[in-house]
C-alpha atoms as a printed R data frame, in Angstrom:
    type eleno elety resid chain resno       x       y       z
1   ATOM     1    CA   MET     A     1  24.200 -34.964 -10.634
2   ATOM     2    CA   ALA     A     2  25.936 -33.683  -7.985
3   ATOM     3    CA   GLN     A     3  27.538 -37.272  -6.943
4   ATOM     4    CA   VAL     A     4  29.874 -36.922 -10.148
5   ATOM     5    CA   LEU     A     5  30.313 -33.328  -9.654
6   ATOM     6    CA   SER     A     6  34.329 -32.624  -8.989
7   ATOM     7    CA   LEU     A     7  33.916 -29.466  -6.984
8   ATOM     8    CA   THR     A     8  37.645 -28.267  -7.737
9   ATOM     9    CA   ASP     A     9  36.718 -24.975  -9.617
10  ATOM    10    CA   VAL     A    10  34.002 -23.810  -7.046
11  ATOM    11    CA   ARG     A    11  33.248 -20.598  -6.967
12  ATOM    12    CA   VAL     A    12  31.071 -19.165  -3.179
13  ATOM    13    CA   ASP     A    13  29.988 -15.531  -3.850
14  ATOM    14    CA   ILE     A    14  28.375 -13.969  -0.577
15  ATOM    15    CA   GLU     A    15  25.502 -11.646  -1.754
16  ATOM    16    CA   PHE     A    16  26.654 -11.516  -5.522
17  ATOM    17    CA   THR     A    17  26.144  -8.295  -7.564
18  ATOM    18    CA   LEU     A    18  24.117  -9.333 -10.220
19  ATOM    19    CA   PRO     A    19  24.518  -6.831 -14.050
20  ATOM    20    CA   ASP     A    20  21.102  -4.328 -12.392
21  ATOM    21    CA   GLN     A    21  22.676  -3.954  -8.391
22  ATOM    22    CA   ARG     A    22  20.961  -6.637  -7.088
23  ATOM    23    CA   ARG     A    23  22.767  -8.790  -5.071
24  ATOM    24    CA   PRO     A    24  21.485 -13.056  -4.302
25  ATOM    25    CA   ASP     A    25  22.136 -13.918  -0.742
26  ATOM    26    CA   LEU     A    26  24.544 -16.784  -1.741
27  ATOM    27    CA   VAL     A    27  26.061 -18.007  -5.780
28  ATOM    28    CA   LEU     A    28  27.603 -21.338  -6.162
29  ATOM    29    CA   SER     A    29  29.292 -21.452  -9.767
30  ATOM    30    CA   SER     A    30  31.938 -23.801 -11.044
31  ATOM    31    CA   PRO     A    31  32.992 -22.473 -14.973
32  ATOM    32    CA   SER     A    32  34.407 -25.559 -15.853
33  ATOM    33    CA   GLU     A    33  31.364 -27.980 -14.663
34  ATOM    34    CA   GLY     A    34  28.911 -25.750 -16.681
35  ATOM    35    CA   TRP     A    35  26.416 -25.545 -13.164
36  ATOM    36    CA   LEU     A    36  24.963 -22.115 -10.953
37  ATOM    37    CA   CYS     A    37  23.140 -22.382  -7.935
38  ATOM    38    CA   VAL     A    38  21.243 -19.072  -6.634
39  ATOM    39    CA   VAL     A    39  20.378 -18.954  -3.130
40  ATOM    40    CA   GLU     A    40  17.865 -16.561  -1.357
41  ATOM    41    CA   ASN     A    41  17.807 -17.026   2.304
42  ATOM    42    CA   LYS     A    42  14.794 -14.826   3.780
43  ATOM    43    CA   ILE     A    43  14.309 -15.343   7.677
44  ATOM    44    CA   ASP     A    44  13.184 -12.366   9.006
45  ATOM    45    CA   SER     A    45  11.404 -10.547   6.157
46  ATOM    46    CA   LEU     A    46   9.514 -11.281   3.548
47  ATOM    47    CA   GLU     A    47  10.304 -11.101  -0.371
48  ATOM    48    CA   GLY     A    48  10.751  -7.888  -2.203
49  ATOM    49    CA   THR     A    49   8.983  -6.837  -4.938
50  ATOM    50    CA   ARG     A    50   9.782  -8.976  -8.224
51  ATOM    51    CA   GLN     A    51  12.609 -10.408  -6.115
52  ATOM    52    CA   THR     A    52  13.456 -13.627  -6.945
53  ATOM    53    CA   GLU     A    53  11.672 -12.603 -10.658
54  ATOM    54    CA   ALA     A    54  14.775 -10.754 -11.817
55  ATOM    55    CA   TYR     A    55  16.990 -12.764  -9.762
56  ATOM    56    CA   TYR     A    56  16.052 -15.182 -12.299
57  ATOM    57    CA   GLU     A    57  15.900 -13.072 -15.231
58  ATOM    58    CA   GLU     A    58  19.387 -11.591 -14.898
59  ATOM    59    CA   ALA     A    59  21.220 -14.434 -14.408
60  ATOM    60    CA   GLN     A    60  20.416 -16.178 -18.001
61  ATOM    61    CA   ARG     A    61  22.237 -12.102 -19.481
62  ATOM    62    CA   GLU     A    62  25.416 -12.617 -21.087
63  ATOM    63    CA   ASP     A    63  27.514 -10.692 -18.976
64  ATOM    64    CA   ALA     A    64  26.525 -13.394 -15.685
65  ATOM    65    CA   PHE     A    65  25.899 -16.537 -16.569
66  ATOM    66    CA   PRO     A    66  24.248 -17.542 -19.562
67  ATOM    67    CA   PRO     A    67  22.234 -21.121 -19.559
68  ATOM    68    CA   ASN     A    68  24.864 -22.223 -22.770
69  ATOM    69    CA   ARG     A    69  27.490 -21.777 -20.598
70  ATOM    70    CA   TYR     A    70  25.851 -22.681 -17.175
71  ATOM    71    CA   PRO     A    71  23.349 -25.292 -18.483
72  ATOM    72    CA   TYR     A    72  23.029 -27.058 -14.849
73  ATOM    73    CA   ARG     A    73  20.955 -24.320 -13.550
74  ATOM    74    CA   LEU     A    74  19.304 -24.577  -9.482
75  ATOM    75    CA   PHE     A    75  17.741 -21.576  -7.964
76  ATOM    76    CA   VAL     A    76  16.957 -21.742  -4.057
77  ATOM    77    CA   TYR     A    77  14.257 -19.980  -1.972
78  ATOM    78    CA   LEU     A    78  15.680 -20.576   1.360
79  ATOM    79    CA   THR     A    79  13.217 -20.034   5.142
80  ATOM    80    CA   PRO     A    80  12.289 -21.140   8.151
81  ATOM    81    CA   GLN     A    81   9.280 -22.907   7.596
82  ATOM    82    CA   GLY     A    82   9.839 -23.550   3.169
83  ATOM    83    CA   GLN     A    83   7.740 -20.613   2.172
84  ATOM    84    CA   VAL     A    84   7.244 -20.965  -1.964
85  ATOM    85    CA   PRO     A    85   8.535 -17.475  -4.201
86  ATOM    86    CA   ARG     A    86   7.072 -15.546  -5.966
87  ATOM    87    CA   SER     A    87   9.196 -17.297  -9.012
88  ATOM    88    CA   PRO     A    88   8.407 -20.781 -10.032
89  ATOM    89    CA   TYR     A    89  11.896 -21.263 -11.049
90  ATOM    90    CA   PHE     A    90  13.254 -20.859  -7.698
91  ATOM    91    CA   THR     A    91  12.697 -24.122  -4.931
92  ATOM    92    CA   PRO     A    92  11.525 -23.664  -1.992
93  ATOM    93    CA   MET     A    93  13.945 -25.562   0.537
94  ATOM    94    CA   SER     A    94  13.299 -24.484   4.259
95  ATOM    95    CA   TYR     A    95  16.054 -24.856   7.406
96  ATOM    96    CA   GLY     A    96  14.580 -28.391   8.437
97  ATOM    97    CA   THR     A    97  15.897 -30.003   4.786
98  ATOM    98    CA   ILE     A    98  18.492 -28.297   5.463
99  ATOM    99    CA   ARG     A    99  19.234 -29.628   8.968
100 ATOM   100    CA   GLU     A   100  17.811 -33.371   7.233
101 ATOM   101    CA   ILE     A   101  20.786 -32.790   4.607
102 ATOM   102    CA   LEU     A   102  23.789 -31.857   7.235
103 ATOM   103    CA   THR     A   103  22.243 -34.923   9.700
104 ATOM   104    CA   SER     A   104  22.586 -37.679   6.069
105 ATOM   105    CA   LEU     A   105  26.027 -36.383   5.826
106 ATOM   106    CA   ARG     A   106  27.349 -37.071   9.615
107 ATOM   107    CA   GLY     A   107  29.834 -40.058   8.980
108 ATOM   108    CA   GLU     A   108  30.271 -39.658   5.086
109 ATOM   109    CA   GLY     A   109  33.919 -39.528   5.045
110 ATOM   110    CA   ALA     A   110  33.531 -35.728   7.145
111 ATOM   111    CA   SER     A   111  36.967 -35.075   9.147
112 ATOM   112    CA   ALA     A   112  36.882 -34.878  12.931
113 ATOM   113    CA   LEU     A   113  36.839 -31.342  12.644
114 ATOM   114    CA   GLY     A   114  33.996 -31.112   9.561
115 ATOM   115    CA   GLN     A   115  31.719 -33.029  12.115
116 ATOM   116    CA   VAL     A   116  32.345 -30.400  14.818
117 ATOM   117    CA   VAL     A   117  30.996 -27.906  12.593
118 ATOM   118    CA   LEU     A   118  28.000 -29.807  11.257
119 ATOM   119    CA   ASP     A   119  26.857 -30.603  14.958
120 ATOM   120    CA   GLN     A   120  27.513 -26.938  16.232
121 ATOM   121    CA   TYR     A   121  25.678 -25.557  13.146
122 ATOM   122    CA   GLY     A   122  22.587 -27.948  12.958
123 ATOM   123    CA   LYS     A   123  21.722 -27.026  17.339
124 ATOM   124    CA   CYS     A   124  22.805 -23.772  15.906
125 ATOM   125    CA   LEU     A   125  19.695 -23.833  13.116
126 ATOM   126    CA   GLU     A   126  17.330 -25.666  15.190
127 ATOM   127    CA   THR     A   127  18.154 -23.222  18.674
128 ATOM   128    CA   ASN     A   128  17.567 -20.000  16.601
129 ATOM   129    CA   VAL     A   129  15.797 -20.541  13.345
130 ATOM   130    CA   MET     A   130  13.669 -23.476  13.972
131 ATOM   131    CA   MET     A   131  11.591 -22.536  16.747
132 ATOM   132    CA   ASN     A   132   8.643 -24.576  16.036
133 ATOM   133    CA   GLU     A   133   5.459 -23.284  17.131
134 ATOM   134    CA   ASP     A   134   4.353 -24.506  20.057
135 ATOM   135    CA   GLU     A   135   7.658 -23.576  21.299
136 ATOM   136    CA   LEU     A   136   7.186 -19.690  20.004
137 ATOM   137    CA   ARG     A   137   3.957 -19.179  21.587
138 ATOM   138    CA   LYS     A   138   5.006 -20.163  25.102
139 ATOM   139    CA   VAL     A   139   7.488 -18.023  25.205
140 ATOM   140    CA   CYS     A   140   5.233 -15.170  23.378
141 ATOM   141    CA   ARG     A   141   2.664 -15.858  26.217
142 ATOM   142    CA   TYR     A   142   5.068 -15.989  28.876
143 ATOM   143    CA   LEU     A   143   6.546 -12.856  27.449
144 ATOM   144    CA   TYR     A   144   3.294 -10.913  27.043
145 ATOM   145    CA   ARG     A   145   2.426 -11.992  30.719
146 ATOM   146    CA   GLN     A   146   5.183 -10.746  31.788
147 ATOM   147    CA   HIS     A   147   5.762  -6.829  30.615
148 ATOM   148    CA   ARG     A   148   2.153  -6.861  29.448
149 ATOM   149    CA   GLU     A   149   1.715  -3.093  29.559
150 ATOM   150    CA   ALA     A   150   5.484  -2.819  27.483
151 ATOM   151    CA   ILE     A   151   4.117  -4.682  25.270
152 ATOM   152    CA   ASP     A   152   0.583  -3.023  24.561
153 ATOM   153    CA   ALA     A   153   2.423   0.009  24.081
154 ATOM   154    CA   ILE     A   154   5.300  -1.455  21.853
155 ATOM   155    CA   TYR     A   155   2.283  -2.613  19.646
156 ATOM   156    CA   ALA     A   156  -0.042   0.712  19.543
157 ATOM   157    CA   TYR     A   157   2.488   3.765  19.394
158 ATOM   158    CA   GLY     A   158   5.676   1.951  18.067
159 ATOM   159    CA   ARG     A   159   5.005   0.737  14.589
160 ATOM   160    CA   GLY     A   160   5.469   2.816  11.534
161 ATOM   161    CA   SER     A   161   7.730   2.915   8.549
162 ATOM   162    CA   ALA     A   162  11.057   4.341   8.083
163 ATOM   163    CA   LEU     A   163  10.513   5.083   4.517
164 ATOM   164    CA   ALA     A   164   7.112   6.771   5.538
165 ATOM   165    CA   GLN     A   165   8.198   9.557   8.354
166 ATOM   166    CA   ALA     A   166  11.510  10.722   5.978
167 ATOM   167    CA   VAL     A   167   9.486  11.041   3.293
168 ATOM   168    CA   LEU     A   168   7.062  13.187   5.244
169 ATOM   169    CA   THR     A   169   9.718  15.337   6.645
170 ATOM   170    CA   GLY     A   170  11.613  15.562   3.254
171 ATOM   171    CA   VAL     A   171   7.851  17.162   1.792
172 ATOM   172    CA   LEU     A   172   7.138  19.188   4.886
173 ATOM   173    CA   GLU     A   173  10.774  20.963   4.817
174 ATOM   174    CA   GLY     A   174  10.261  21.772   0.620
175 ATOM   175    CA   LEU     A   175   6.576  23.085   1.325
176 ATOM   176    CA   GLN     A   176   8.144  25.154   3.440
177 ATOM   177    CA   SER     A   177  10.953  26.723   1.799
178 ATOM   178    CA   THR     A   178   8.429  27.313  -0.876
179 ATOM   179    CA   ALA     A   179   5.587  28.994  -1.390
180 ATOM   180    CA   ILE     A   180   2.445  27.264  -2.827
181 ATOM   181    CA   ILE     A   181  -0.385  29.755  -3.345
182 ATOM   182    CA   ASP     A   182  -4.451  28.171  -2.526
183 ATOM   183    CA   THR     A   183  -7.113  29.465  -4.559
184 ATOM   184    CA   SER     A   184  -7.552  32.185  -2.532
185 ATOM   185    CA   GLY     A   185  -4.153  33.707  -3.191
186 ATOM   186    CA   ASN     A   186  -2.813  33.227   0.154
187 ATOM   187    CA   GLN     A   187   0.398  31.366   1.242
188 ATOM   188    CA   VAL     A   188  -0.563  28.066   2.148
189 ATOM   189    CA   GLU     A   189   1.304  26.822   6.093
190 ATOM   190    CA   TRP     A   190   1.098  23.109   5.946
191 ATOM   191    CA   THR     A   191   0.008  20.571   8.957
192 ATOM   192    CA   SER     A   192   0.608  16.670   9.719
193 ATOM   193    CA   SER     A   193  -1.287  13.916  11.499
194 ATOM   194    CA   SER     A   194   0.027   9.998  11.365
195 ATOM   195    CA   GLY     A   195  -1.980   7.152  12.704
196 ATOM   196    CA   VAL     A   196  -1.790   2.562  12.344
197 ATOM   197    CA   GLY     A   197  -0.084   1.842   8.970
198 ATOM   198    CA   TRP     A   198  -1.157   5.927   7.607
199 ATOM   199    CA   MET     A   199   0.952   9.674   8.104
200 ATOM   200    CA   ALA     A   200  -1.368  12.750   6.544
201 ATOM   201    CA   LEU     A   201  -0.680  15.717   5.131
202 ATOM   202    CA   TRP     A   202  -2.630  19.156   4.157
203 ATOM   203    CA   PRO     A   203  -3.496  22.418   4.322
204 ATOM   204    CA   ARG     A   204  -3.694  24.225   7.965
205 ATOM   205    CA   HIS     A   205  -6.321  26.015   6.466
206 ATOM   206    CA   TRP     A   206  -8.855  23.417   5.168
207 ATOM   207    CA   PRO     A   207 -11.492  22.550   7.762
208 ATOM   208    CA   THR     A   208 -10.317  19.222   9.611
209 ATOM   209    CA   ARG     A   209  -9.867  18.146  12.771
210 ATOM   210    CA   PRO     A   210  -9.014  14.529  14.286
211 ATOM   211    CA   GLY     A   211 -10.733  12.251  12.961
212 ATOM   212    CA   TYR     A   212 -12.343  14.323   9.998
213 ATOM   213    CA   TYR     A   213 -10.347  14.304   6.907
214 ATOM   214    CA   PRO     A   214 -13.034  14.759   3.510
215 ATOM   215    CA   ALA     A   215  -9.266  15.718   1.702
216 ATOM   216    CA   TYR     A   216  -5.690  14.666   2.369
217 ATOM   217    CA   TYR     A   217  -2.680  13.642   1.189
218 ATOM   218    CA   GLY     A   218  -1.470  10.509   2.204
219 ATOM   219    CA   MET     A   219   1.099   7.465   3.114
220 ATOM   220    CA   TRP     A   220  -0.103   4.130   3.865
221 ATOM   221    CA   PHE     A   221   2.184   1.264   4.509
222 ATOM   222    CA   ASP     A   222   2.457  -1.847   6.496
223 ATOM   223    CA   PRO     A   223   2.639  -1.398  10.052
224 ATOM   224    CA   ALA     A   224   3.564  -4.020  11.437
225 ATOM   225    CA   GLY     A   225   6.771  -3.323   9.248
226 ATOM   226    CA   ARG     A   226   7.100  -6.809   7.256
227 ATOM   227    CA   ARG     A   227   7.885  -4.316   4.368
228 ATOM   228    CA   ASP     A   228   8.926  -1.287   4.366
229 ATOM   229    CA   ALA     A   229   6.823   0.127   1.305
230 ATOM   230    CA   ILE     A   230   4.114   3.203   1.215
231 ATOM   231    CA   LYS     A   231   1.559   3.802  -1.226
232 ATOM   232    CA   MET     A   232   0.726   7.700  -1.834
233 ATOM   233    CA   ASN     A   233  -2.261   9.534  -2.552
234 ATOM   234    CA   ILE     A   234  -4.771  11.905  -1.957
235 ATOM   235    CA   GLY     A   235  -7.152  10.410   0.238
236 ATOM   236    CA   PHE     A   236 -10.834  11.136   0.528
237 ATOM   237    CA   ASN     A   237 -13.018   9.489   3.946
238 ATOM   238    CA   THR     A   238 -16.392   9.782   5.406
239 ATOM   239    CA   PRO     A   239 -18.727  10.920   5.568
240 ATOM   240    CA   ASP     A   240 -17.751  13.993   3.723
241 ATOM   241    CA   GLY     A   241 -14.659  12.248   1.409
242 ATOM   242    CA   PRO     A   242 -16.711  10.896  -1.132
243 ATOM   243    CA   ASN     A   243 -18.455  13.580  -2.040
244 ATOM   244    CA   VAL     A   244 -15.288  15.566  -1.953
245 ATOM   245    CA   ARG     A   245 -13.768  13.219  -4.416
246 ATOM   246    CA   ARG     A   246 -16.211  12.797  -7.150
247 ATOM   247    CA   ARG     A   247 -16.013  16.182  -7.624
248 ATOM   248    CA   TYR     A   248 -12.288  16.148  -8.014
249 ATOM   249    CA   ALA     A   249 -13.058  13.246 -10.455
250 ATOM   250    CA   GLU     A   250 -15.391  15.184 -12.124
251 ATOM   251    CA   VAL     A   251 -12.503  18.339 -12.407
252 ATOM   252    CA   VAL     A   252  -9.931  15.814 -13.668
253 ATOM   253    CA   GLY     A   253 -11.880  14.295 -16.068
254 ATOM   254    CA   GLY     A   254 -12.341  10.710 -14.615
255 ATOM   255    CA   ASP     A   255 -11.346   8.373 -11.588
256 ATOM   256    CA   LYS     A   256  -8.081   6.989 -13.406
257 ATOM   257    CA   SER     A   257  -5.827  10.033 -12.320
258 ATOM   258    CA   ILE     A   258  -6.308   8.999  -8.834
259 ATOM   259    CA   ALA     A   259  -3.930   6.531  -8.533
260 ATOM   260    CA   PRO     A   260  -1.563   5.059  -5.782
261 ATOM   261    CA   VAL     A   261   1.990   6.260  -5.890
262 ATOM   262    CA   GLU     A   262   4.285   3.566  -4.570
263 ATOM   263    CA   VAL     A   263   7.946   3.287  -3.276
264 ATOM   264    CA   GLU     A   264   9.697   0.433  -1.494
265 ATOM   265    CA   ALA     A   265  12.991   1.038   0.852
266 ATOM   266    CA   ARG     A   266  14.786  -2.510   0.150
267 ATOM   267    CA   GLY     A   267  16.707  -2.775   3.254
268 ATOM   268    CA   PRO     A   268  18.587   0.629   5.710
269 ATOM   269    CA   GLU     A   269  21.322   1.220   1.960
270 ATOM   270    CA   SER     A   270  18.468   1.886   0.212
271 ATOM   271    CA   LEU     A   271  16.132   4.376   2.841
272 ATOM   272    CA   ALA     A   272  18.106   6.898   1.087
273 ATOM   273    CA   MET     A   273  17.425   6.650  -2.497
274 ATOM   274    CA   ALA     A   274  13.253   5.700  -1.665
275 ATOM   275    CA   THR     A   275  13.470   8.938   0.414
276 ATOM   276    CA   ARG     A   276  14.835  11.005  -2.490
277 ATOM   277    CA   GLU     A   277  12.282   9.484  -4.700
278 ATOM   278    CA   GLY     A   278   9.100  10.123  -2.778
279 ATOM   279    CA   VAL     A   279   9.680  12.967  -1.678
280 ATOM   280    CA   THR     A   280   9.565  13.650  -5.103
281 ATOM   281    CA   LYS     A   281   7.025  11.905  -6.294
282 ATOM   282    CA   LEU     A   282   4.577  12.972  -3.341
283 ATOM   283    CA   ARG     A   283   5.552  16.397  -3.543
284 ATOM   284    CA   ALA     A   284   4.972  16.142  -7.579
285 ATOM   285    CA   LEU     A   285   1.666  15.259  -6.656
286 ATOM   286    CA   ILE     A   286   0.381  18.249  -4.142
287 ATOM   287    CA   ASP     A   287   1.912  20.598  -6.687
288 ATOM   288    CA   ALA     A   288  -0.220  18.817  -9.682
289 ATOM   289    CA   SER     A   289  -3.569  18.839  -7.533
290 ATOM   290    CA   ILE     A   290  -4.000  20.890  -5.267
291 ATOM   291    CA   VAL     A   291  -5.533  24.010  -6.386
292 ATOM   292    CA   LEU     A   292  -8.199  21.264  -7.842
293 ATOM   293    CA   VAL     A   293  -8.360  19.195  -4.655
294 ATOM   294    CA   GLU     A   294  -9.477  22.449  -3.067
295 ATOM   295    CA   ARG     A   295 -11.514  23.805  -5.272
296 ATOM   296    CA   ALA     A   296 -13.538  20.351  -5.456
297 ATOM   297    CA   TYR     A   297 -13.636  20.226  -1.977
298 ATOM   298    CA   ARG     A   298 -14.812  24.019  -1.557
299 ATOM   299    CA   GLU     A   299 -17.887  22.695  -3.715
300 ATOM   300    CA   ALA     A   300 -18.439  20.141  -2.261
301 ATOM   301    CA   VAL     A   301 -18.779  21.000   1.049
302 ATOM   302    CA   PRO     A   302 -19.357  24.565   0.817
303 ATOM   303    CA   GLU     A   303 -20.464  24.644   4.743
304 ATOM   304    CA   GLY     A   304 -17.413  23.759   6.211
305 ATOM   305    CA   TRP     A   305 -15.557  26.655   5.205
306 ATOM   306    CA   ALA     A   306 -17.732  29.328   6.627
307 ATOM   307    CA   GLY     A   307 -16.126  29.176   9.764
308 ATOM   308    CA   GLY     A   308 -12.751  27.219   9.063
309 ATOM   309    CA   PRO     A   309  -9.450  28.447  10.230
310 ATOM   310    CA   ARG     A   310  -7.465  30.990   8.556
């Protein structure tokens, strides 16, 4: 079909805003010829939650690109290796395919300037996007040999979640400014800790120590940072955690009340909104459960409270 299009009224929109405020990377459309092409480009990141599914659904809407007005439709998921998207309506495409298309266009009537642009863009793709795995391994091995100590330190200490850190800070600030009373009638003071892929907070008087957290409020995330999303829940670590969890489930009426809550930041521009959502949800979890969790903790591990800090 593309060969017979006139392309006289093509509109190209970068990060076009759909009705639900989501923004595909590239939207091309022609109202007169009734075609639509939506491109989502991923180079150094993974697909967001329901991202391609939502793009497809929103593009059907009457206030966007209704199918009766745009019957010719193409949805493309563009990645360096041609990864498969979640939506079956998106066609996976690699940058290698783009490079082949550009090569085939040479000599097809492009001007001298057009030929230069095609060549330069193709070289850019080969250099910056399409490095093959063997070349990448060689570069990684060289960098590791030259900077082993620094890379090991980054791997051990540099991983984290901007969203989790922001939520932890916001919740602790809120807890310090409001009084929460424990089962003994005392105001609760809070402490926190973190590790690879997790952050946790709990009342300071709970009998815990490094590596021993029978009950706590936790956030879990991808330590590699491929997706800044956190799952928040009550945590119960071995060896005493399973008994505390079992007693807590008995107190609240079943395990269904122990369900994780997930929040995601889909980029720097949404971090503030996701942080507010995370702080609200984690604080609501704490307020609703702290007295019952402490009761379960005391009843399941009574010996731990005799000499616990106050």
